[in-house]
Short mmCIF file of C-alpha atoms in Angstrom, two decimals:
data_model
loop_
_atom_site.label_atom_id
_atom_site.label_comp_id
_atom_site.label_asym_id
_atom_site.label_seq_id
_atom_site.Cartn_x
_atom_site.Cartn_y
_atom_site.Cartn_z
CA MET A 916 -155.77 15.58 128.01
CA SER A 917 -153.69 13.85 124.70
CA VAL A 918 -155.02 13.74 120.95
CA ASP A 919 -154.49 10.06 121.53
CA SER A 920 -156.77 10.17 124.23
CA LEU A 921 -159.53 12.34 122.67
CA LYS A 922 -159.21 10.40 120.01
CA SER A 923 -159.57 6.78 121.97
CA GLU A 924 -163.08 8.67 124.12
CA PHE A 925 -164.30 10.38 121.35
CA SER A 926 -164.31 6.74 119.28
CA ARG A 927 -165.62 4.71 121.85
CA PHE A 928 -168.51 8.03 122.31
CA LEU A 929 -169.55 7.28 118.74
CA LEU A 930 -169.85 3.53 118.98
CA GLU A 931 -171.71 3.26 122.21
CA ILE A 932 -174.46 5.87 120.69
CA GLY A 933 -174.75 4.51 117.47
CA ALA A 934 -173.24 7.59 116.04
CA VAL A 935 -170.94 5.04 113.56
CA LYS A 936 -172.27 1.63 112.43
CA PHE A 937 -170.08 -1.43 111.04
CA GLY A 938 -171.70 -3.30 107.82
CA SER A 939 -173.37 -3.20 104.86
CA PHE A 940 -174.94 0.30 103.92
CA LYS A 941 -175.98 1.81 100.30
CA LEU A 942 -174.38 5.68 99.96
CA LYS A 943 -176.21 8.14 98.09
CA SER A 944 -173.47 7.50 96.04
CA GLY A 945 -174.74 4.61 95.39
CA ARG A 946 -172.07 2.51 96.78
CA ILE A 947 -171.93 -0.18 99.47
CA SER A 948 -169.86 0.99 102.17
CA PRO A 949 -168.97 -1.45 104.94
CA TYR A 950 -169.29 1.31 108.23
CA PHE A 951 -171.72 4.27 108.20
CA VAL A 952 -171.44 7.27 110.23
CA ASN A 953 -174.65 9.29 111.30
CA LEU A 954 -174.49 12.12 114.01
CA GLY A 955 -178.25 12.72 113.30
CA VAL A 956 -178.45 10.08 116.44
CA VAL A 957 -177.41 12.53 119.35
CA SER A 958 -180.89 13.50 120.19
CA GLU A 959 -181.03 13.96 124.24
CA GLY A 960 -179.13 16.36 126.67
CA GLY A 961 -176.46 13.97 127.73
CA SER A 962 -175.13 12.50 124.43
CA ILE A 963 -175.04 16.64 122.68
CA TRP A 964 -173.31 17.57 126.00
CA ARG A 965 -170.91 14.71 125.91
CA LEU A 966 -170.36 15.44 122.28
CA GLY A 967 -169.97 19.90 122.37
CA GLU A 968 -167.20 18.66 125.35
CA PHE A 969 -165.09 16.51 122.85
CA TYR A 970 -165.49 19.29 120.37
CA ALA A 971 -164.52 21.71 122.61
CA ARG A 972 -161.80 19.57 123.31
CA ALA A 973 -160.77 19.35 119.70
CA LEU A 974 -160.91 23.03 119.58
CA VAL A 975 -157.78 23.26 122.31
CA GLU A 976 -156.04 20.77 121.84
CA LEU A 977 -155.85 20.82 118.16
CA GLY A 978 -154.58 24.25 118.48
CA LEU A 979 -157.68 25.93 116.80
CA VAL A 980 -159.93 27.96 119.21
CA SER A 981 -157.89 30.67 119.34
CA GLU A 982 -157.27 31.20 115.42
CA VAL A 983 -160.94 32.42 115.44
CA ASP A 984 -163.48 35.41 116.69
CA VAL A 985 -166.88 32.65 115.60
CA LEU A 986 -167.92 29.33 115.11
CA PHE A 987 -169.71 29.02 112.68
CA GLY A 988 -172.76 25.89 112.16
CA PRO A 989 -174.21 25.26 108.59
CA SER A 990 -177.65 23.81 109.29
CA TYR A 991 -179.27 21.16 109.75
CA LYS A 992 -176.80 19.16 111.23
CA GLY A 993 -173.57 21.82 111.98
CA ILE A 994 -176.29 23.60 114.26
CA PRO A 995 -176.58 21.73 117.81
CA ILE A 996 -172.87 20.73 116.52
CA VAL A 997 -171.80 24.88 116.84
CA VAL A 998 -174.17 25.38 119.92
CA SER A 999 -173.28 22.41 122.40
CA ALA A 1000 -169.12 23.17 121.39
CA SER A 1001 -169.59 26.61 122.41
CA ILE A 1002 -171.41 25.89 125.94
CA GLY A 1003 -168.42 23.33 126.06
CA LEU A 1004 -165.46 25.57 125.50
CA HIS A 1005 -167.20 27.96 128.26
CA LYS A 1006 -168.14 25.53 130.63
CA ILE A 1007 -164.43 23.68 130.32
CA PHE A 1008 -162.13 26.29 129.43
CA ASN A 1009 -164.14 29.11 130.15
CA ILE A 1010 -163.23 30.52 126.84
CA SER A 1011 -165.67 32.42 125.15
CA LYS A 1012 -166.08 32.08 121.43
CA ARG A 1013 -169.09 33.87 120.07
CA PHE A 1014 -171.77 30.81 117.63
CA ALA A 1015 -173.50 31.15 114.46
CA PHE A 1016 -175.24 29.29 111.95
CA ASN A 1017 -177.89 29.86 108.81
CA ARG A 1018 -180.80 29.34 107.22
CA LYS A 1019 -181.72 27.33 104.27
CA GLU A 1020 -183.70 29.72 103.43
CA ALA A 1021 -184.13 34.01 104.10
CA LYS A 1022 -186.46 35.72 105.56
CA ASP A 1023 -187.84 38.70 104.47
CA HIS A 1024 -189.07 39.97 107.93
CA GLY A 1025 -187.56 39.86 111.32
CA GLU A 1026 -183.96 40.41 111.63
CA GLY A 1027 -183.73 38.52 108.39
CA GLY A 1028 -181.18 37.08 106.42
CA LEU A 1029 -179.51 34.12 106.00
CA ILE A 1030 -177.11 33.86 109.47
CA ILE A 1031 -178.61 33.69 112.61
CA GLY A 1032 -176.13 35.12 115.47
CA ARG A 1033 -173.83 38.06 114.40
CA LEU A 1034 -170.94 37.95 112.20
CA GLY A 1035 -168.89 41.17 111.09
CA GLU A 1036 -166.33 42.37 108.75
CA GLY A 1037 -162.70 40.91 109.90
CA ASP A 1038 -164.31 37.73 111.92
CA LYS A 1039 -162.09 34.75 111.81
CA ILE A 1040 -164.63 31.99 111.74
CA GLY A 1041 -163.71 28.02 112.02
CA ILE A 1042 -167.02 25.89 110.70
CA LEU A 1043 -168.17 22.64 113.03
CA ASP A 1044 -169.54 19.70 111.13
CA ASP A 1045 -170.20 15.94 111.50
CA VAL A 1046 -168.66 14.58 108.44
CA MET A 1047 -167.45 15.75 104.59
CA THR A 1048 -168.06 13.50 101.72
CA THR A 1049 -167.08 15.24 98.54
CA GLY A 1050 -167.32 19.09 100.16
CA LYS A 1051 -170.30 20.26 98.24
CA THR A 1052 -171.57 21.24 101.08
CA LYS A 1053 -169.29 23.27 103.08
CA GLU A 1054 -168.54 25.37 99.58
CA GLU A 1055 -172.14 26.37 99.41
CA ILE A 1056 -171.45 27.57 102.97
CA LEU A 1057 -168.22 29.52 102.31
CA SER A 1058 -170.08 31.17 99.41
CA VAL A 1059 -173.23 32.11 102.22
CA LEU A 1060 -170.29 33.34 104.24
CA SER A 1061 -168.38 35.35 101.83
CA SER A 1062 -171.44 37.45 101.09
CA ILE A 1063 -171.02 39.34 104.91
CA GLY A 1064 -167.82 41.19 103.39
CA ASN A 1065 -164.92 40.85 104.76
CA VAL A 1066 -164.39 37.76 106.63
CA LYS A 1067 -161.98 35.20 107.21
CA ILE A 1068 -162.43 30.90 107.48
CA ALA A 1069 -159.75 29.66 109.17
CA PHE A 1070 -160.65 25.99 109.03
CA VAL A 1071 -163.19 23.18 109.47
CA LEU A 1072 -163.65 21.10 111.75
CA ILE A 1073 -165.39 17.86 111.19
CA ALA A 1074 -166.34 14.24 113.91
CA VAL A 1075 -165.02 11.59 111.37
CA ASP A 1076 -163.00 12.35 108.73
CA ARG A 1077 -164.48 8.92 106.32
CA LEU A 1078 -161.01 9.17 104.12
CA GLU A 1079 -162.68 8.72 101.12
CA ARG A 1080 -162.14 10.83 98.17
CA GLY A 1081 -164.47 13.92 96.60
CA GLU A 1082 -164.74 14.59 93.15
CA THR A 1083 -160.37 14.00 91.86
CA GLU A 1084 -158.36 11.03 93.41
CA TYR A 1085 -157.59 12.93 96.41
CA MET A 1086 -159.19 12.85 100.07
CA ALA A 1087 -162.64 15.23 100.42
CA THR A 1088 -160.80 16.60 103.25
CA VAL A 1089 -157.87 17.52 101.08
CA GLU A 1090 -159.54 17.85 98.07
CA PHE A 1091 -161.12 20.98 99.86
CA HIS A 1092 -157.78 22.71 101.34
CA ARG A 1093 -156.22 22.90 97.98
CA ARG A 1094 -159.62 24.51 96.37
CA TYR A 1095 -159.95 26.64 99.14
CA GLY A 1096 -156.68 27.30 101.24
CA ILE A 1097 -158.69 25.96 104.58
CA PRO A 1098 -157.32 23.69 106.16
CA VAL A 1099 -159.93 20.48 107.27
CA LYS A 1100 -159.27 18.93 110.48
CA SER A 1101 -161.43 16.06 112.45
CA ILE A 1102 -161.38 14.59 115.62
CA VAL A 1103 -161.17 10.83 114.39
CA THR A 1104 -160.36 9.37 111.06
CA VAL A 1105 -163.04 5.55 110.43
CA LEU A 1106 -159.98 3.90 111.14
CA ASP A 1107 -159.83 5.34 114.80
CA VAL A 1108 -163.10 4.30 115.36
CA ALA A 1109 -162.66 1.17 113.46
CA LYS A 1110 -159.60 0.01 115.33
CA ALA A 1111 -161.50 0.93 118.72
CA ALA A 1112 -164.35 -1.55 117.30
CA LEU A 1113 -162.02 -4.38 117.11
CA GLU A 1114 -160.62 -3.83 120.24
CA SER A 1115 -163.84 -4.33 121.70
CA GLY A 1116 -164.53 -6.96 119.96
CA SER A 1117 -167.26 -4.74 117.98
CA ILE A 1118 -166.69 -6.19 114.84
CA THR A 1119 -163.79 -8.92 113.38
CA MET A 1120 -160.56 -8.94 111.57
CA LYS A 1121 -162.76 -10.30 108.41
CA ASP A 1122 -164.30 -6.28 109.22
CA MET A 1123 -161.32 -4.74 108.97
CA GLU A 1124 -160.40 -6.40 105.79
CA ALA A 1125 -163.84 -5.39 104.35
CA ILE A 1126 -163.15 -1.77 105.71
CA SER A 1127 -159.32 -2.01 104.37
CA SER A 1128 -160.29 -3.94 100.82
CA TYR A 1129 -163.42 -0.51 100.40
CA LEU A 1130 -161.03 2.18 100.86
CA LYS A 1131 -158.66 0.82 98.41
CA THR A 1132 -161.02 1.21 96.21
CA TYR A 1133 -162.55 4.50 97.23
CA GLY A 1134 -159.67 6.09 99.08
CA GLY A 1135 -158.35 9.22 98.66
CA LYS A 1136 -154.85 10.51 97.88
CA THR A 1137 -153.31 12.62 100.74
CA HIS A 1138 -150.93 14.23 98.41
#
């Protein structure tokens, strides 16, 4: 399997389950976007298995899996992602990795704390999530993980790169890398999914032009 094949298959999967939609959507930021990404639609066994399979393939094919001891999923959407990706790695590639995730609020009883899972001194961690809009959520996770001690964040892997700028002129993913020295990888970009949608007849060239126009306004620099 090649990375190009992975991108093509994953793009079709996202369209099939309605995780990426094209049209006109008002975002939290107030922007009117011609596309919308929502992995929250993955809510049954078949689709979560397939999602985990795609993340597992991406971890292997992008050469990321050997860089980490633990896969971490930020709550809430990152939790099913990291669990299914761990299962996918084991079932498809016979690679067993620890996984962990965080609570939104610390418990003061039972096992306590903010982290569920086994993280230790010196662990190398890969963060798995759905998208990165501004990087703010990931910054909060870095703060949580840094409280554990001497751990290293090796990368962030997201499903879809929206290609939009963060708080500066740079793309949110590039901005995050520049600020923290942590690379952000994606399985696909929104343009990969749009191309698959155009090929399948789900959208028209007019829709593609709207996406291009939107990214000219809100897209970020890569370097």
